[in-house]
C-alpha cells in the first residue's frame, strides 16, 4: 500500500484576498485501502457531501470559546457535548465524526494543504499554495495533515492558534528544550510547530515543562512514555529522504493518547486515505505505521529505518 501524507513543506503563510480555485495538490496513492488490524474502520463516505446552504448553529458560548467551529460544515452530535464535558479522546472522536462526511473522494483528490483560517480577510476553509492562503470552493471542506492537526490542537489546547504560528521563526531558539536551533520550515515544519505551540501553552498544560522529547518507534522504553497513564503527546514524524541526500524532514503530525493499556494508543491524524481520523493502534501497528506507511513517498523516498518521533507532552486543562 502506498500512503502519502507529507505535511507542509511550503513557504511561510501570507494571505491573499480572493481566489476561485483550491490549487489542489494531487496525492499519488490508491483510492482505497483495506482496513488494517488494530485500527478503527475507515471513515466515509466515498464522496464529499453537498455544500450547506445555511450556516451551522453553534451555541454562542462554544463559538466564543472555539472560533473555528463557525466554519465547520456541520457538527456531529457528540462534538458539542465533548467540548463541554469530555476529555481529549471524546473531543477528537467528535472532530473526526464531524469531518467524516466531507472527506475527499480518494487519496488522489486530497488537498493536503487544507486548513481553516481564523485571522485572514476571508476566514474559513483555505488551501496553502506557495505560502498564500486561498479560499476553497464552497463544496470543499478539506483539511490536510497539518490542518487536521491544527484543529485537534485548537479544540483541546489553544482555540485561537493561527496557521502562521505553526512555522513562525521569531521564537527564541532556547525557549523550548529540544526545539530546532534553526528555522527551516520546508525541512522542519512539524518540529517548529511543536516548539511554537509549546510557547503558547500555560504551565498547567505542560506536565514536563516546555520540553520536546525524541523517541524511536521501535524502542520499547520510548513507547512506554507514550502509553503512561493519562499521557497525551503532540508529535511530529520524521524520516531521512533518499531523494534529498538523506536530509531529515519532519513531515507528519499527530496527537497520541494513552489508552490505559500498555500495548495500544489512540492516534489522531489526517491522511489522504483515512481522512481526519482517530484510530486505536497496538504498539506493533503504531511502529509499522510510523516507520513503513508514513515513509511511503515516491517523491521523497524516505528511509524506513530512519523513522523518529519528536513529541511534546501536554495536558488538556
Coordinates of C-alpha atoms in Angstrom, one line a residue:
X1 CA 0.0 0.0 0.0
X2 CA 1.3 3.5 -0.9
X3 CA 0.3 6.1 1.6
X4 CA 1.5 9.7 1.0
X5 CA 0.9 12.1 3.9
X6 CA 3.5 14.8 3.7
X7 CA 2.5 17.8 5.8
X8 CA 3.5 21.3 4.8
X9 CA 6.9 21.7 3.2
X10 CA 6.0 25.2 2.0
X11 CA 6.9 28.9 2.3
X12 CA 5.6 30.8 5.3
X13 CA 2.0 31.9 5.3
X14 CA 0.6 35.0 3.7
X15 CA -3.0 35.8 2.9
X16 CA -4.4 36.7 -0.5
X17 CA -7.7 38.4 -0.7
X18 CA -9.6 36.4 -3.3
X19 CA -9.5 33.2 -5.3
X20 CA -11.8 30.9 -7.0
X21 CA -9.9 27.6 -7.1
X22 CA -8.3 25.4 -4.5
X23 CA -4.9 24.8 -6.0
X24 CA -5.3 21.1 -5.0
X25 CA -2.1 19.1 -5.0
X26 CA -2.8 15.6 -6.1
X27 CA -1.5 12.7 -4.0
X28 CA 0.0 9.6 -5.5
X29 CA -1.7 6.6 -4.0
X30 CA -4.6 4.1 -4.2
X31 CA -8.1 5.4 -3.9
X32 CA -8.9 3.0 -1.2
X33 CA -7.2 0.7 1.2
X34 CA -8.2 -2.4 3.1
X35 CA -8.7 -1.9 6.9
X36 CA -5.7 -2.8 8.9
X37 CA -5.9 -4.9 12.1
X38 CA -5.7 -2.8 15.2
X39 CA -7.2 0.3 13.7
X40 CA -10.6 1.9 13.7
X41 CA -12.5 1.3 10.5
X42 CA -12.0 3.7 7.6
X43 CA -14.1 6.9 7.6
X44 CA -16.5 7.6 4.8
X45 CA -18.5 8.1 2.6
X46 CA -16.5 8.0 -0.6
X47 CA -17.5 11.5 -1.9
X48 CA -17.9 14.9 -0.3
X49 CA -21.3 15.9 0.9
X50 CA -23.2 18.7 -0.9
X51 CA -22.3 22.2 0.3
X52 CA -24.5 23.5 3.0
X53 CA -26.8 26.5 2.3
X54 CA -27.3 27.6 5.9
X55 CA -24.6 28.3 8.5
X56 CA -24.1 25.8 11.4
X57 CA -25.9 27.0 14.5
X58 CA -23.4 26.9 17.3
X59 CA -24.1 27.6 21.0
X60 CA -22.7 31.2 21.5
X61 CA -20.6 30.2 24.5
X62 CA -19.0 27.4 22.4
X63 CA -18.5 29.7 19.4
X64 CA -16.7 32.2 21.6
X65 CA -14.5 29.6 23.1
X66 CA -13.8 27.7 19.9
X67 CA -13.9 30.2 17.0
X68 CA -13.1 27.6 14.2
X69 CA -16.5 25.9 14.9
X70 CA -18.2 28.7 13.0
X71 CA -16.6 27.4 9.7
X72 CA -17.4 23.7 10.2
X73 CA -19.8 22.4 7.5
X74 CA -21.8 20.7 10.3
X75 CA -21.3 19.4 13.8
X76 CA -21.6 15.7 14.8
X77 CA -23.9 15.4 17.8
X78 CA -21.1 14.2 20.0
X79 CA -18.8 17.1 19.5
X80 CA -20.5 19.9 21.4
X81 CA -21.1 17.6 24.3
X82 CA -17.5 16.6 24.3
X83 CA -16.3 20.2 24.2
X84 CA -18.4 21.0 27.2
X85 CA -17.7 18.0 29.4
X86 CA -15.5 15.5 27.7
X87 CA -11.8 14.8 27.5
X88 CA -9.3 14.9 24.6
X89 CA -10.3 11.5 23.4
X90 CA -14.0 12.4 23.2
X91 CA -13.3 15.7 21.6
X92 CA -11.0 14.2 18.9
X93 CA -13.5 11.4 18.2
X94 CA -16.2 14.1 17.8
X95 CA -14.0 16.1 15.4
X96 CA -13.3 13.0 13.3
X97 CA -17.0 12.2 13.1
X98 CA -17.8 15.8 12.2
X99 CA -15.4 15.8 9.3
X100 CA -16.1 12.3 8.0
X101 CA -19.0 13.2 5.6
X102 CA -16.9 15.9 3.9
X103 CA -13.8 13.9 3.1
X104 CA -12.3 13.9 -0.4
X105 CA -13.4 11.2 -3.0
X106 CA -10.0 9.5 -2.9
X107 CA -6.4 9.8 -1.9
X108 CA -5.7 11.2 -5.4
X109 CA -8.1 14.0 -4.7
X110 CA -6.7 15.0 -1.3
X111 CA -5.9 18.7 -0.7
X112 CA -3.0 18.0 1.6
X113 CA -2.5 21.7 2.3
X114 CA -6.1 22.5 3.6
X115 CA -6.7 24.5 6.8
X116 CA -9.3 26.5 8.5
X117 CA -8.2 30.1 8.6
X118 CA -9.4 32.3 11.5
X119 CA -7.4 35.5 11.0
X120 CA -7.4 36.4 7.3
X121 CA -9.8 38.7 5.4
X122 CA -11.7 35.7 4.1
X123 CA -11.7 33.2 7.0
X124 CA -12.9 29.6 6.6
X125 CA -11.5 26.6 4.6
X126 CA -8.4 27.6 2.7
X127 CA -5.6 26.0 0.8
X128 CA -2.0 26.9 1.3
X129 CA -0.3 27.4 -2.1
X130 CA 3.3 28.7 -2.2
X131 CA 2.7 30.3 1.2
X132 CA -0.5 32.0 0.2
X133 CA -3.9 31.2 1.8
X134 CA -6.5 30.7 -0.9
X135 CA -10.2 30.1 -0.2
X136 CA -11.5 26.7 -1.1
X137 CA -14.7 26.5 -3.2
X138 CA -17.9 26.2 -1.3
X139 CA -18.2 22.5 -1.9
X140 CA -14.8 21.6 -0.5
X141 CA -14.0 21.3 3.2
X142 CA -10.6 19.7 3.0
X143 CA -8.1 19.5 5.9
X144 CA -4.6 18.4 5.2
X145 CA -2.2 16.7 7.6
X146 CA -1.2 20.0 9.3
X147 CA -4.7 21.4 9.0
X148 CA -6.4 18.5 10.7
X149 CA -3.7 18.5 13.4
X150 CA -4.3 22.2 13.9
X151 CA -8.0 21.7 14.5
X152 CA -7.2 18.9 17.0
X153 CA -4.9 21.3 18.9
X154 CA -7.4 24.2 18.7
X155 CA -10.2 22.1 20.2
X156 CA -8.1 20.6 23.0
X157 CA -5.4 23.1 23.9
X158 CA -5.2 26.5 22.0
X159 CA -8.6 27.5 20.5
X160 CA -7.2 30.7 18.6
X161 CA -4.0 29.2 17.3
X162 CA -3.2 30.7 13.9
X163 CA -1.9 28.9 10.8
X164 CA 1.1 31.2 10.7
X165 CA 2.1 30.4 14.2
X166 CA 3.0 26.8 13.3
X167 CA 6.1 27.8 11.3
X168 CA 6.9 31.2 12.7
X169 CA 10.6 32.0 13.0
X170 CA 10.6 34.8 15.6
X171 CA 10.6 32.4 18.7
X172 CA 13.8 32.3 20.7
X173 CA 15.7 29.1 19.8
X174 CA 16.1 28.2 23.5
X175 CA 12.5 28.9 24.5
X176 CA 11.7 25.2 24.4
X177 CA 14.3 22.5 25.3
X178 CA 14.8 20.1 22.4
X179 CA 13.5 22.5 19.8
X180 CA 15.1 23.3 16.5
X181 CA 18.1 25.7 16.6
X182 CA 17.5 27.0 13.1
X183 CA 14.3 28.0 11.3
X184 CA 13.8 25.9 8.2
X185 CA 10.1 25.4 7.6
X186 CA 10.4 23.3 4.5
X187 CA 12.6 20.8 6.4
X188 CA 11.4 21.1 10.0
X189 CA 7.8 22.2 9.7
X190 CA 6.4 19.7 12.3
X191 CA 9.3 20.3 14.7
X192 CA 8.9 24.1 14.5
X193 CA 5.1 23.7 15.1
X194 CA 5.7 21.8 18.3
X195 CA 8.1 24.4 19.6
X196 CA 5.7 27.2 18.7
X197 CA 2.7 25.5 20.3
X198 CA 4.7 24.9 23.5
X199 CA 5.3 28.7 23.9
X200 CA 1.6 29.3 23.6
X201 CA 0.6 26.8 26.4
X202 CA 0.1 27.5 30.0
X203 CA 2.3 25.8 32.6
X204 CA -0.6 23.6 33.7
X205 CA -0.8 22.3 30.1
X206 CA 2.9 21.3 30.1
X207 CA 3.4 18.4 32.5
X208 CA 7.1 18.1 31.7
X209 CA 7.6 21.8 31.1
X210 CA 8.4 23.4 27.7
X211 CA 10.5 20.4 26.5
X212 CA 10.4 18.2 23.4
X213 CA 11.5 14.6 23.6
X214 CA 12.9 12.4 20.8
X215 CA 11.5 8.9 20.5
X216 CA 12.2 5.8 18.3
X217 CA 9.2 3.9 17.2
X218 CA 11.0 0.6 17.7
X219 CA 12.3 1.2 21.2
X220 CA 10.1 -0.2 23.9
X221 CA 11.1 2.3 26.6
X222 CA 10.2 5.2 24.3
X223 CA 6.8 3.8 23.7
X224 CA 6.4 3.4 27.4
X225 CA 6.4 7.2 27.7
X226 CA 3.5 7.4 25.2
X227 CA 1.5 4.8 27.0
X228 CA 1.9 6.2 30.5
X229 CA -1.5 6.6 32.3
X230 CA -3.2 9.8 31.1
X231 CA -0.5 10.7 28.7
X232 CA -1.2 13.0 25.7
X233 CA 1.5 13.9 23.2
X234 CA 1.7 16.2 20.2
X235 CA 4.2 14.5 17.8
X236 CA 5.9 15.0 14.5
X237 CA 7.2 12.1 12.5
X238 CA 10.5 12.5 10.5
X239 CA 12.4 10.4 8.1
X240 CA 15.6 10.8 6.1
X241 CA 14.7 11.4 2.4
X242 CA 16.8 9.4 0.0
X243 CA 15.7 11.8 -2.8
X244 CA 17.1 14.7 -0.9
X245 CA 20.5 13.4 0.0
X246 CA 19.3 11.8 3.3
X247 CA 18.0 15.2 4.6
X248 CA 15.7 14.6 7.6
X249 CA 12.2 16.0 7.0
X250 CA 9.7 16.4 9.8
X251 CA 6.7 15.8 7.5
X252 CA 3.8 14.4 9.5
X253 CA 1.9 15.5 12.6
X254 CA -0.3 13.5 15.1
X255 CA -1.8 13.5 18.6
X256 CA -1.1 10.3 20.6
X257 CA -3.3 9.4 23.6
X258 CA -2.6 6.7 26.1
X259 CA -5.4 4.2 26.5
X260 CA -4.8 2.8 29.9
X261 CA -3.4 -0.4 28.3
X262 CA 0.3 -0.8 27.9
X263 CA 0.1 -2.3 24.4
X264 CA -2.0 0.3 22.5
X265 CA -2.5 4.0 21.8
X266 CA -5.2 6.2 20.2
X267 CA -3.7 8.2 17.3
X268 CA -5.4 11.3 15.8
X269 CA -4.1 12.4 12.4
X270 CA -5.1 13.2 8.9
X271 CA -4.0 11.3 5.8
X272 CA -5.2 11.1 2.2
X273 CA -6.6 7.6 2.7
X274 CA -8.2 7.8 6.1
X275 CA -9.1 11.5 6.3
X276 CA -9.4 13.1 9.7
X277 CA -9.3 10.0 11.9
X278 CA -8.9 8.7 15.4
X279 CA -7.5 5.2 15.4
X280 CA -6.6 2.6 18.0
X281 CA -3.2 1.2 17.3
X282 CA -1.3 -1.6 19.0
X283 CA 2.4 -0.9 19.6
X284 CA 3.3 -3.2 16.7
X285 CA 0.8 -1.4 14.4
X286 CA 2.0 2.0 15.5
X287 CA 5.6 1.1 14.8
X288 CA 4.6 -0.1 11.3
X289 CA 2.6 3.0 10.7
X290 CA 5.3 5.4 11.7
X291 CA 8.2 3.5 10.1
X292 CA 6.7 2.0 7.0
X293 CA 3.4 3.6 5.9
X294 CA 4.4 7.2 6.7
X295 CA 7.6 6.6 4.8
X296 CA 5.9 5.6 1.6
X297 CA 6.5 8.5 -0.8
X298 CA 7.6 8.3 -4.4
X299 CA 8.7 12.0 -4.3
X300 CA 10.9 11.8 -1.2
X301 CA 11.7 8.0 -1.0
X302 CA 12.0 8.1 2.8
X303 CA 14.3 5.6 4.5
X304 CA 12.1 3.4 6.8
X305 CA 14.9 2.7 9.3
X306 CA 15.4 6.4 9.9
X307 CA 11.9 7.0 11.4
X308 CA 11.9 9.2 14.5
X309 CA 9.3 11.0 16.6
X310 CA 9.7 14.3 18.4
X311 CA 6.9 14.8 20.9
X312 CA 5.6 17.4 23.3
X313 CA 3.9 16.0 26.4
X314 CA 0.7 18.1 27.1
X315 CA -2.3 18.1 29.3
X316 CA -5.7 19.4 28.1
X317 CA -6.5 21.7 31.1

